[in-house]
Coordinates of C-alpha atoms and ligand atoms in Angstrom, one line a residue:
M1 CA -47.4 7.1 196.8
V2 CA -50.4 9.5 196.7
T3 CA -48.8 12.3 198.7
S4 CA -51.9 14.4 199.4
T5 CA -53.4 11.7 201.5
A6 CA -50.1 10.7 203.0
A7 CA -51.1 12.0 206.4
K8 CA -53.9 9.5 206.6
V9 CA -51.7 6.4 205.5
K10 CA -51.6 4.1 208.4
V11 CA -49.4 1.2 209.4
D12 CA -51.4 -2.0 208.9
P13 CA -52.9 -2.9 212.3
R14 CA -51.3 -6.4 212.0
D15 CA -47.9 -4.8 211.5
A16 CA -48.7 -2.3 214.3
K17 CA -49.1 -5.3 216.7
L18 CA -45.6 -6.6 216.1
S19 CA -44.0 -3.2 216.3
M20 CA -45.7 -2.6 219.7
A21 CA -44.4 -6.0 220.9
H22 CA -40.9 -4.9 220.2
F23 CA -41.6 -1.5 222.0
F24 CA -42.8 -3.3 225.2
V25 CA -39.6 -5.2 225.4
A26 CA -37.5 -2.1 224.6
F27 CA -39.2 0.1 227.3
S28 CA -39.1 -2.7 229.9
A29 CA -35.3 -2.9 229.2
L30 CA -35.2 0.9 229.7
A31 CA -36.9 0.7 233.0
L32 CA -34.6 -1.9 234.5
G33 CA -31.5 -0.8 232.8
G34 CA -32.1 2.8 234.0
L35 CA -32.5 1.7 237.5
M36 CA -29.0 -0.1 237.3
G37 CA -27.5 3.1 235.8
L38 CA -28.7 5.1 238.9
L39 CA -27.2 2.5 241.2
Q40 CA -23.9 2.6 239.4
T41 CA -23.5 6.4 239.7
L42 CA -24.4 6.2 243.4
V43 CA -21.7 3.5 244.0
R44 CA -19.1 5.4 242.1
S45 CA -19.7 8.5 244.2
G46 CA -18.3 6.6 247.1
K47 CA -21.3 7.6 249.3
W48 CA -23.3 4.4 249.0
E49 CA -22.9 0.7 248.8
L50 CA -24.9 -2.0 247.1
P51 CA -27.0 -4.1 249.5
W52 CA -27.6 -7.9 249.5
G53 CA -24.4 -8.9 248.0
I54 CA -25.2 -7.4 244.6
D55 CA -22.0 -6.7 242.8
Y56 CA -21.0 -3.5 240.8
Y57 CA -19.9 -5.4 237.8
Q58 CA -23.1 -7.4 237.8
I59 CA -25.3 -4.4 237.6
L60 CA -22.9 -2.8 235.1
T61 CA -23.4 -5.8 232.9
V62 CA -27.2 -5.6 233.3
H63 CA -27.1 -1.9 232.5
G64 CA -24.9 -2.2 229.4
V65 CA -26.6 -5.3 228.0
L66 CA -30.1 -3.9 228.6
M67 CA -29.5 -0.4 227.4
G68 CA -26.9 -1.0 224.7
L69 CA -28.1 -4.3 223.2
V70 CA -31.7 -5.0 224.2
L71 CA -33.4 -1.5 224.2
T72 CA -31.7 -0.5 221.0
T73 CA -32.2 -3.7 219.0
F74 CA -35.8 -4.1 219.9
F75 CA -36.6 -0.4 219.4
I76 CA -34.8 -0.3 216.1
M77 CA -36.4 -3.5 214.7
G78 CA -39.9 -2.3 215.9
F79 CA -39.4 1.2 214.3
Q80 CA -37.9 0.0 211.0
Y81 CA -40.6 -2.7 210.7
A82 CA -43.3 0.0 211.0
A83 CA -41.4 2.4 208.7
V84 CA -41.2 -0.2 206.0
S85 CA -44.9 -1.1 206.4
R86 CA -45.9 2.5 206.3
T87 CA -43.9 3.4 203.1
T88 CA -44.5 0.2 201.1
G89 CA -48.2 -0.4 201.9
G90 CA -47.7 -3.2 204.5
H91 CA -45.9 -6.5 204.9
S92 CA -47.0 -9.8 203.4
N93 CA -48.1 -12.7 205.7
A94 CA -44.8 -14.4 205.1
A95 CA -42.8 -11.3 206.0
R96 CA -44.9 -10.8 209.1
R97 CA -44.5 -14.4 210.1
S98 CA -40.7 -14.0 209.8
G99 CA -40.9 -10.8 211.9
W100 CA -42.8 -12.6 214.7
I101 CA -40.4 -15.7 214.7
G102 CA -37.5 -13.3 214.8
F103 CA -39.0 -11.4 217.7
W104 CA -39.6 -14.5 219.8
V105 CA -36.1 -16.0 219.1
M106 CA -34.6 -12.7 220.2
L107 CA -36.8 -12.6 223.3
V108 CA -35.9 -16.1 224.4
G109 CA -32.2 -15.3 223.8
T110 CA -32.4 -12.2 225.9
L111 CA -34.1 -14.0 228.8
M112 CA -31.4 -16.8 228.7
A113 CA -28.6 -14.2 228.8
A114 CA -30.4 -12.1 231.5
T115 CA -30.9 -15.1 233.7
M116 CA -27.2 -15.9 233.7
V117 CA -26.3 -12.3 234.6
L118 CA -28.8 -12.3 237.5
L119 CA -27.3 -15.6 238.8
K120 CA -23.9 -14.0 238.7
E121 CA -22.7 -16.4 236.1
A122 CA -22.0 -13.7 233.5
S123 CA -20.6 -10.4 235.0
V124 CA -18.7 -9.9 231.7
L125 CA -20.0 -6.4 230.8
Y126 CA -21.7 -5.7 227.5
T127 CA -18.6 -6.3 225.5
F128 CA -18.1 -9.8 227.0
Y129 CA -14.3 -9.6 226.4
A130 CA -12.3 -12.9 226.7
P131 CA -10.7 -14.1 228.9
L132 CA -13.6 -13.1 231.2
K133 CA -15.7 -16.2 231.0
A134 CA -19.5 -16.4 231.3
H135 CA -21.7 -19.4 231.6
W136 CA -22.4 -21.1 228.2
I137 CA -26.1 -20.3 228.5
F138 CA -25.2 -16.6 228.3
Y139 CA -23.3 -17.1 225.0
L140 CA -26.1 -19.3 223.6
G141 CA -28.6 -16.6 224.6
L142 CA -26.5 -14.0 222.6
T143 CA -26.5 -16.4 219.7
F144 CA -30.3 -16.5 219.8
V145 CA -30.5 -12.7 219.9
I146 CA -28.3 -12.4 216.8
V147 CA -30.0 -15.1 214.8
G148 CA -33.4 -13.8 215.9
S149 CA -32.5 -10.3 214.6
W150 CA -31.6 -11.8 211.2
I151 CA -35.0 -13.5 210.9
D152 CA -36.7 -10.3 212.2
G153 CA -34.7 -8.2 209.7
A154 CA -35.5 -10.5 206.9
A155 CA -39.1 -9.2 207.1
Q156 CA -38.0 -5.8 206.1
I157 CA -35.8 -7.1 203.2
M158 CA -38.6 -9.3 201.9
T159 CA -41.1 -6.4 201.8
Y160 CA -38.5 -4.1 200.2
A161 CA -37.8 -6.7 197.5
R162 CA -41.5 -7.2 196.8
W163 CA -41.9 -3.4 196.4
R164 CA -39.0 -3.3 194.0
R165 CA -40.5 -6.2 191.9
N166 CA -43.9 -4.4 191.8
N167 CA -42.4 -1.0 190.9
P168 CA -39.6 -1.7 188.4
G169 CA -37.4 1.3 187.5
K170 CA -38.6 3.4 190.4
P171 CA -36.5 4.4 193.4
S172 CA -37.8 2.7 196.5
P173 CA -39.5 4.8 199.3
L174 CA -36.7 6.6 201.2
L175 CA -37.5 5.3 204.7
S176 CA -37.7 1.7 203.4
F177 CA -34.4 2.1 201.6
M178 CA -32.8 3.4 204.7
A179 CA -34.2 0.7 206.9
V180 CA -32.9 -2.0 204.6
I181 CA -29.4 -0.4 204.4
N182 CA -29.3 -0.5 208.2
T183 CA -30.5 -4.1 208.4
V184 CA -28.0 -5.2 205.7
M185 CA -25.2 -3.4 207.6
W186 CA -26.3 -5.2 210.8
I187 CA -26.3 -8.6 209.1
I188 CA -22.7 -8.1 207.8
A189 CA -21.6 -6.8 211.2
T190 CA -23.1 -9.5 213.3
L191 CA -21.3 -12.2 211.3
G192 CA -18.2 -11.1 213.3
V193 CA -19.7 -11.5 216.7
A194 CA -21.6 -14.6 215.8
A195 CA -18.2 -16.1 214.7
T196 CA -16.5 -15.4 218.0
V197 CA -19.5 -16.5 220.1
L198 CA -20.1 -19.7 218.2
F199 CA -16.6 -20.9 217.3
Q200 CA -14.6 -19.5 220.2
L201 CA -16.6 -18.5 223.4
L202 CA -19.3 -21.2 223.4
P203 CA -17.0 -24.2 222.9
W204 CA -14.5 -22.7 225.5
S205 CA -17.2 -22.1 228.2
L206 CA -18.6 -25.6 227.5
G207 CA -15.1 -26.9 228.3
L208 CA -14.7 -28.5 224.9
V209 CA -11.5 -26.4 224.4
P210 CA -9.2 -25.3 227.3
T211 CA -8.1 -21.9 226.0
V212 CA -9.2 -18.9 223.9
N213 CA -7.3 -16.7 221.5
V214 CA -8.1 -13.4 223.2
L215 CA -7.0 -11.1 220.4
V216 CA -8.9 -12.9 217.7
S217 CA -12.0 -12.7 219.8
R218 CA -11.7 -9.0 220.6
T219 CA -11.0 -8.3 216.9
L220 CA -14.1 -10.2 215.8
F221 CA -16.0 -8.3 218.5
W222 CA -14.9 -4.9 217.2
Y223 CA -15.5 -5.8 213.6
F224 CA -19.1 -5.9 214.9
G225 CA -18.8 -3.3 217.7
H226 CA -18.3 -0.2 215.6
P227 CA -21.0 -0.9 213.0
L228 CA -23.1 -1.7 216.1
V229 CA -23.0 2.0 217.1
Y230 CA -24.1 3.0 213.6
F231 CA -26.9 0.5 213.8
W232 CA -28.1 2.6 216.6
L233 CA -27.5 5.9 214.9
L234 CA -29.0 5.3 211.5
P235 CA -32.6 5.0 212.7
A236 CA -32.1 8.4 214.4
Y237 CA -30.9 9.7 211.0
M238 CA -33.9 8.2 209.4
C239 CA -36.0 10.4 211.7
W240 CA -33.8 13.5 211.1
Y241 CA -33.7 13.2 207.3
A242 CA -37.1 11.9 206.4
I243 CA -39.5 12.7 209.3
I244 CA -38.4 15.9 211.0
P245 CA -38.8 18.0 207.8
K246 CA -42.5 16.9 207.7
I247 CA -43.1 17.7 211.4
I248 CA -41.7 21.3 211.0
G249 CA -43.7 21.8 207.7
G250 CA -40.7 21.8 205.4
K251 CA -39.1 19.5 202.9
I252 CA -36.2 17.0 202.7
F253 CA -33.2 19.0 201.4
S254 CA -32.2 16.3 199.0
D255 CA -33.5 12.7 198.7
S256 CA -30.4 11.6 196.8
L257 CA -28.0 13.1 199.3
A258 CA -29.7 11.2 202.1
R259 CA -29.4 7.9 200.2
L260 CA -25.8 8.6 199.4
S261 CA -24.9 9.2 203.0
F262 CA -26.6 5.9 204.0
I263 CA -24.6 4.0 201.3
L264 CA -21.4 5.6 202.7
F265 CA -22.3 4.2 206.1
L266 CA -22.8 0.8 204.6
L267 CA -19.3 1.0 203.0
F268 CA -17.3 2.5 205.8
S269 CA -18.9 1.4 209.0
I270 CA -17.3 -2.0 209.2
P271 CA -13.6 -1.9 208.2
V272 CA -12.8 0.4 211.1
G273 CA -13.0 -1.7 214.3
F274 CA -9.2 -1.2 215.1
H275 CA -10.0 2.3 216.3
H276 CA -11.3 0.5 219.5
Q277 CA -8.0 -1.4 219.6
L278 CA -5.5 1.4 219.1
T279 CA -3.6 0.5 222.4
E280 CA -3.9 -3.3 221.7
P281 CA -0.6 -5.1 221.3
G282 CA -0.4 -7.6 218.6
I283 CA -1.9 -5.6 215.7
D284 CA 0.6 -4.0 213.2
P285 CA 0.4 -0.2 213.5
A286 CA 0.3 0.2 209.8
W287 CA -3.1 -1.6 209.8
K288 CA -4.3 0.5 212.7
F289 CA -3.3 3.6 210.6
L290 CA -5.3 2.3 207.7
Q291 CA -8.4 1.7 209.7
V292 CA -8.1 5.2 211.3
I293 CA -8.1 6.7 207.8
L294 CA -11.2 4.7 207.0
T295 CA -12.8 5.9 210.3
F296 CA -12.2 9.5 209.1
M297 CA -14.1 8.5 206.0
V298 CA -17.1 7.4 207.9
I299 CA -17.3 10.9 209.5
I300 CA -18.1 12.3 206.1
P301 CA -21.7 11.0 205.9
S302 CA -22.3 12.5 209.3
L303 CA -21.1 15.9 208.2
M304 CA -23.3 15.5 205.1
T305 CA -26.2 14.9 207.5
A306 CA -25.4 18.0 209.5
F307 CA -25.2 20.1 206.3
S308 CA -28.5 18.7 205.0
L309 CA -30.3 19.3 208.3
F310 CA -29.1 22.9 208.5
A311 CA -30.2 23.3 204.9
T312 CA -33.6 22.0 205.7
F313 CA -34.0 24.3 208.7
E314 CA -32.6 27.3 206.9
R315 CA -34.9 26.9 203.7
Y316 CA -38.0 26.3 205.8
G317 CA -37.1 29.4 207.9
R318 CA -36.6 31.5 204.7
S319 CA -40.0 30.3 203.5
K320 CA -41.5 31.6 206.7
G321 CA -39.9 35.1 206.1
A322 CA -36.9 34.5 208.5
T323 CA -33.9 36.6 207.7
G324 CA -30.3 36.9 208.8
L325 CA -27.9 34.1 209.7
F326 CA -29.9 32.5 212.5
G327 CA -33.4 33.9 211.8
W328 CA -34.6 30.3 210.9
F329 CA -34.0 29.3 214.5
K330 CA -36.9 31.4 215.8
V331 CA -39.5 30.0 213.5
L332 CA -39.0 26.3 214.3
P333 CA -42.0 24.7 216.2
W334 CA -40.5 24.8 219.7
G335 CA -43.8 23.7 221.3
D336 CA -44.0 20.4 219.4
A337 CA -42.4 17.5 221.3
R338 CA -42.1 15.5 218.1
F339 CA -39.6 18.1 216.9
I340 CA -37.9 19.4 220.0
V341 CA -37.0 16.1 221.6
P342 CA -35.0 14.9 218.6
F343 CA -33.7 18.3 218.1
I344 CA -32.0 18.3 221.5
G345 CA -30.5 15.0 220.4
M346 CA -29.2 16.6 217.2
A347 CA -27.7 19.6 219.1
A348 CA -25.9 17.1 221.4
F349 CA -24.5 15.3 218.5
I350 CA -22.3 18.2 217.6
P351 CA -20.0 17.9 220.8
A352 CA -20.7 14.1 220.8
G353 CA -19.3 13.7 217.3
A354 CA -16.4 16.0 218.0
G355 CA -15.5 13.7 220.9
G356 CA -15.6 10.7 218.5
I357 CA -13.1 12.4 216.2
I358 CA -10.9 12.9 219.2
N359 CA -11.1 9.2 220.1
A360 CA -10.3 8.3 216.5
S361 CA -7.1 10.2 216.5
N362 CA -4.4 7.8 217.6
Q363 CA -2.4 10.2 219.7
M364 CA -5.3 11.6 221.6
D365 CA -6.9 8.2 222.1
Q366 CA -3.7 7.3 224.1
V367 CA -4.9 10.0 226.6
V368 CA -8.5 8.9 226.9
H369 CA -8.6 5.2 226.1
N370 CA -10.0 3.1 229.0
T371 CA -10.8 6.3 230.9
I372 CA -14.3 7.3 231.8
W373 CA -14.1 9.9 229.0
V374 CA -15.1 7.1 226.6
T375 CA -18.2 6.4 228.8
G376 CA -19.0 10.2 228.6
H377 CA -18.6 9.9 224.8
F378 CA -21.2 7.2 224.4
H379 CA -23.6 8.7 226.8
L380 CA -23.7 11.7 224.5
T381 CA -23.8 9.8 221.3
A382 CA -26.0 6.8 222.1
A383 CA -27.7 7.8 225.4
T384 CA -28.5 11.4 224.3
S385 CA -28.6 11.9 220.5
V386 CA -29.9 8.5 219.7
V387 CA -32.2 7.8 222.6
L388 CA -33.8 11.2 222.7
T389 CA -34.6 10.7 219.0
F390 CA -36.1 7.3 219.8
F391 CA -38.2 8.9 222.5
G392 CA -39.3 11.6 220.0
I393 CA -40.3 8.9 217.6
S394 CA -42.2 7.0 220.1
Y395 CA -44.3 10.0 221.0
W396 CA -46.1 9.8 217.7
L397 CA -45.4 6.3 216.6
V398 CA -46.9 4.6 219.8
P399 CA -50.2 6.4 219.5
H400 CA -50.2 5.9 215.8
L401 CA -49.9 2.2 216.4
T402 CA -52.4 2.0 219.2
G403 CA -54.9 4.3 217.6
R404 CA -54.6 7.1 220.3
K405 CA -53.6 10.8 220.5
L406 CA -50.6 12.5 222.0
T407 CA -52.5 15.0 224.1
K408 CA -51.4 18.5 225.0
A409 CA -50.6 17.5 228.5
M410 CA -48.4 14.6 227.3
N411 CA -46.8 16.7 224.7
K412 CA -45.8 19.1 227.5
L413 CA -44.6 16.4 229.7
A414 CA -42.5 15.1 226.8
I415 CA -40.8 18.4 226.4
I416 CA -40.1 18.6 230.2
Q417 CA -38.7 15.0 229.9
A418 CA -36.3 16.0 227.2
W419 CA -35.0 19.0 229.2
V420 CA -34.6 16.9 232.3
W421 CA -32.6 14.4 230.2
F422 CA -30.5 17.1 228.8
I423 CA -29.7 18.6 232.2
G424 CA -28.9 15.3 233.8
M425 CA -26.7 14.2 230.9
A426 CA -24.9 17.6 230.9
F427 CA -23.9 16.9 234.5
M428 CA -23.1 13.2 234.1
S429 CA -21.5 13.1 230.7
G430 CA -19.7 16.4 231.2
A431 CA -18.2 15.2 234.5
M432 CA -17.2 11.9 232.8
H433 CA -15.4 13.8 230.1
F434 CA -13.5 15.9 232.6
Q435 CA -12.7 13.0 235.0
G436 CA -11.4 11.0 232.0
L437 CA -9.0 13.8 231.1
L438 CA -7.6 13.5 234.6
G439 CA -7.1 9.8 234.1
G440 CA -10.2 8.4 235.9
P441 CA -10.7 4.8 234.8
R442 CA -13.8 3.4 233.3
R443 CA -15.3 0.0 234.1
S444 CA -14.4 0.4 237.7
A445 CA -16.3 0.6 240.9
F446 CA -15.5 3.5 243.3
S447 CA -11.8 4.0 242.7
T448 CA -9.7 5.6 245.5
Y449 CA -6.6 3.4 244.7
G450 CA -5.7 3.1 248.4
G451 CA -6.3 6.8 249.1
S452 CA -3.9 8.1 246.4
E453 CA -3.7 11.9 245.8
Q454 CA -4.6 11.6 242.1
A455 CA -7.7 9.5 242.7
A456 CA -8.8 12.1 245.2
E457 CA -9.1 14.6 242.3
W458 CA -11.7 12.4 240.7
I459 CA -14.2 12.3 243.5
P460 CA -16.0 15.6 242.9
Y461 CA -16.6 14.5 239.4
Q462 CA -18.0 11.2 240.6
I463 CA -20.3 13.1 242.8
A464 CA -21.5 15.2 239.9
Q465 CA -22.1 12.0 238.0
A466 CA -24.3 10.7 240.8
V467 CA -26.3 14.0 240.7
G468 CA -26.7 13.7 236.9
G469 CA -27.6 10.0 237.2
T470 CA -30.3 10.8 239.7
I471 CA -31.7 13.5 237.4
L472 CA -31.6 11.1 234.5
F473 CA -33.5 8.5 236.4
L474 CA -36.2 11.0 237.0
G475 CA -36.2 11.4 233.2
I476 CA -36.7 7.6 232.8
I477 CA -39.6 7.7 235.1
L478 CA -41.2 10.5 233.0
V479 CA -40.6 8.7 229.7
L480 CA -42.2 5.5 231.1
I481 CA -45.2 7.5 232.3
I482 CA -45.6 8.9 228.8
F483 CA -45.1 5.5 227.1
V484 CA -47.7 3.7 229.3
N485 CA -50.1 6.5 228.7
L486 CA -49.7 6.4 224.9
A487 CA -49.9 2.6 224.9
F488 CA -52.9 2.2 227.1
F489 CA -54.7 5.3 228.4
A490 CA -54.5 8.2 226.0
P491 CA -57.7 9.2 224.3
K492 CA -58.6 7.3 221.1
G493 CA -57.9 9.1 217.9
E494 CA -55.5 9.3 215.0
E495 CA -51.9 10.4 215.3
E496 CA -50.0 10.9 212.0
F497 CA -46.9 8.9 210.9
P498 CA -45.1 11.8 209.4
V499 CA -43.2 11.1 206.2
A500 CA -41.6 14.1 204.4
E501 CA -41.3 14.8 200.7
A502 CA -38.2 15.9 198.9
E503 CA -37.9 19.6 198.0
N504 CA -37.4 18.7 194.3
L505 CA -39.8 16.0 193.3
E506 CA -38.7 16.0 189.7
E507 CA -35.2 15.0 190.7
K508 CA -35.5 11.2 190.7
A509 CA -32.9 9.4 192.9
P510 CA -30.4 7.7 190.6
M511 CA -31.1 4.0 190.3
V512 CA -27.5 3.1 190.9
F513 CA -28.3 3.6 194.7
E514 CA -30.3 0.4 194.6
N515 CA -27.6 -1.6 192.9
W516 CA -27.0 -3.9 195.8
K517 CA -24.4 -6.0 193.9
L518 CA -22.3 -2.9 193.5
W519 CA -22.5 -1.7 197.1
L520 CA -22.2 -5.1 198.8
G521 CA -19.2 -5.8 196.4
I522 CA -17.4 -2.6 197.5
A523 CA -18.3 -3.2 201.1
A524 CA -16.8 -6.7 201.0
A525 CA -13.7 -5.5 199.2
L526 CA -13.1 -2.8 201.8
I527 CA -13.6 -5.3 204.6
L528 CA -11.2 -7.8 203.1
F529 CA -8.7 -5.1 202.4
A530 CA -8.8 -3.8 206.0
Y531 CA -8.9 -7.1 207.8
T532 CA -7.3 -10.0 205.8
I533 CA -3.6 -9.5 206.3
P534 CA -3.8 -8.2 210.0
F535 CA -6.1 -11.2 210.8
I536 CA -3.6 -13.7 209.3
D537 CA -0.9 -12.0 211.4
I538 CA -3.0 -12.2 214.5
I539 CA -3.6 -15.9 214.1
Q540 CA -0.1 -16.9 212.9
D541 CA 1.8 -14.9 215.6
A542 CA -0.7 -15.8 218.3
P543 CA 0.6 -16.1 221.9
P544 CA -0.6 -19.1 223.9
G545 CA -4.3 -19.0 224.4
S546 CA -5.9 -18.0 227.7
K547 CA -7.9 -20.0 230.2
G548 CA -11.0 -18.4 231.5
F549 CA -11.3 -16.0 234.4
Q550 CA -14.2 -15.1 236.6
T551 CA -13.0 -12.1 238.5
W552 CA -16.3 -11.1 240.0
S553 CA -17.8 -12.1 243.3
K554 CA -20.3 -15.0 243.4
W555 CA -23.5 -15.2 245.4
Ligands
HAS1 FE1 -17.9 6.4 219.2 C1 -16.0 4.6 221.5 C2 -15.1 7.1 217.5 C3 -19.8 8.1 216.8 C4 -20.7 5.0 220.5 N1 -18.3 5.1 220.7 C5 -17.4 4.4 221.5 C6 -18.1 3.6 222.4 C7 -19.4 3.6 222.1 C8 -19.6 4.6 221.0 C9 -20.5 2.9 222.8 O1 -12.2 6.2 217.3 C10 -17.4 2.7 223.5 C11 -17.3 1.3 223.2 C12 -16.6 0.5 224.4 O2 -17.4 0.1 225.2 O3 -15.5 0.5 224.5 N2 -17.5 7.5 217.5 C13 -16.2 7.7 217.0 C14 -16.3 8.5 215.8 C15 -17.7 8.8 215.6 C16 -18.4 8.1 216.7 C17 -15.3 9.0 214.9 N3 -19.9 6.5 218.8 C18 -20.4 7.3 217.8 C19 -21.8 7.1 217.7 C20 -22.1 6.2 218.8 C21 -20.9 5.9 219.4 C22 -22.8 7.8 216.8 C23 -23.4 5.7 219.3 C24 -24.6 5.9 218.8 N4 -15.9 6.0 219.4 C25 -14.9 6.4 218.6 C26 -13.6 5.7 219.0 C27 -13.9 5.0 220.1 C28 -15.4 5.2 220.4 C29 -12.3 5.9 218.4 C30 -13.0 4.1 221.0 C31 -12.4 4.9 222.1 C32 -11.6 4.1 223.1 O4 -10.4 4.6 223.3 O5 -12.0 3.1 223.5 C33 -18.3 9.6 214.4 O6 -19.3 8.8 213.8 C34 -18.9 10.9 214.9 C35 -19.3 11.7 213.7 C36 -20.3 12.8 214.1 C37 -20.3 14.1 213.7 C38 -21.3 15.0 214.2 C39 -22.3 15.5 213.1 C40 -23.4 16.3 213.7 C41 -24.7 16.2 213.3 C42 -25.8 17.1 214.2 C43 -26.2 18.3 213.4 C44 -27.0 19.1 214.3 C45 -28.0 20.0 214.0 C46 -28.8 20.7 215.0 C47 -28.3 20.3 212.5 C48 -19.2 14.6 212.8 C49 -25.3 15.3 212.3 C50 -28.3 22.2 215.1 C51 -28.6 22.7 216.4 C52 -28.0 23.8 217.0 C53 -28.5 24.2 218.4 C54 -27.0 24.6 216.4
CU2 CU1 -16.2 2.9 216.9

């Protein structure tokens, strides 16, 4: 790519249209999902009740599905599609058609699942654990979302493959490489959830089979559920590695290190699902131990990321004359929303990741499992580090795609938005962590447990969560104002799609990184190693299957 004109390189307008279509769905999900989040914290404070027969578990399902599954998947697919277009020179007509078909299939699936939740036919939370049983249309909708995401993701893979064919012997553009790693990881991971939905939950909810094997279905879910959280994280890492350095005026510390860390994610993200099932009976502890070791392996690429980001900041700081251990901190562009919004996300990822390491440690997980600590953990990881980075991305990507400018006023509002988010989350997630340590349960409406003394200890923390939730809702209103402005009202102009260069351009990334047979082979071997024997055990020693339960209130 001709780097001197990189600032002017634009996403093809036909590709921009599809990316924007994804973002409209993502931000609509944020609006509605955010409102549900506010209502939940208010209910849990014990000071307020839901009107019109709306049920806590129903809004919890809407919140989890919209924020965890819809907002993320649509944003990520839209962003990666644009990033591949920007760094390869654009998608072919065939790839674009695949992208659109995938988009519509996902949207139809989303609407099917959403309708069932609104009708109170599927208050099964975003993890839809059996033996909670939803309407079959809910499961069919989920199948559509998964299959749609494969068709959508195929567009990125097709364009990457075309670039490789046209540029033999050259390492692919970093952002395209990263997007394809994430898509491939997603496809391998979703095979698990597709299997449980298609072969277990759908026939069971249609009444074709009377019972379900609960442990098989939960194991297949978590085979998908952990890589799911990295599917959310890796687009944020794409921004941190390959975009932030350009925004601050620096360089990527090492292109090869960035690629290696993504490959480690591909290898180690999947064979670790048991760390969500450490308290689950019916899985041999030896295999849980093995998967905990693999979980600690997948922490390494995050530590590499932290190292490389500090190195980027430090070297940029030195180039600006900063001295001392933290001199670099002062010269960073604090007035630029494109930088500071994701930066707050990075800073939050330090305690967030530490919490993850606590969860992954078997003995400590016994203390926090199924408590609201875990909810606190994923509101720092997903709902702060990842989502603030997504907001930061949309502040330049949306105007880039719509041919508008991020004005000074909107830049300022974006910075205020990020601080509002940070403060709201400090209250909410902080209180969740503390309450969890005191034993406060997750997935539970206001819990006084018949006025027990221990439950009384939790109430101040629940009130703090309602305060935090209210501040966060204000943050959502601000981000929606900015999004609508950038999509429809901001002045016409050109906003850059920033793509950074590596510090050492002579150092070509080793071609072994693009050896998909090798990496997919190792990934498959690790998955088979971690799952085959415990899976055979789970099936052979299975207890009788369970009938379905609908524990929630109906209209
Ligand atoms: Fe997690 C549960 C373990 C990361 C999301 N996690 C969850 C759930 C979600 C979730 C949604 O082992 C709940 C699922 C449910 O509904 O039940 N998690 C981990 C580990 C990591 C981790 C080991 N989680 C994430 C990320 C998520 C996420 C990322 C979403 C995006 N998690 C668990 C476990 C459970 C769990 C157990 C089950 C618990 C239970 O009992 O149910 C690691 O990947 C974390 C590694 C991260 C680091 C941090 C590196 C720091 C960086 C920032 C550098 C900053 C800079 C800025 C440069 C090691 C890269 C400098 C700024 C300054 C101001 C200095
Ligand atoms: Cu996990």
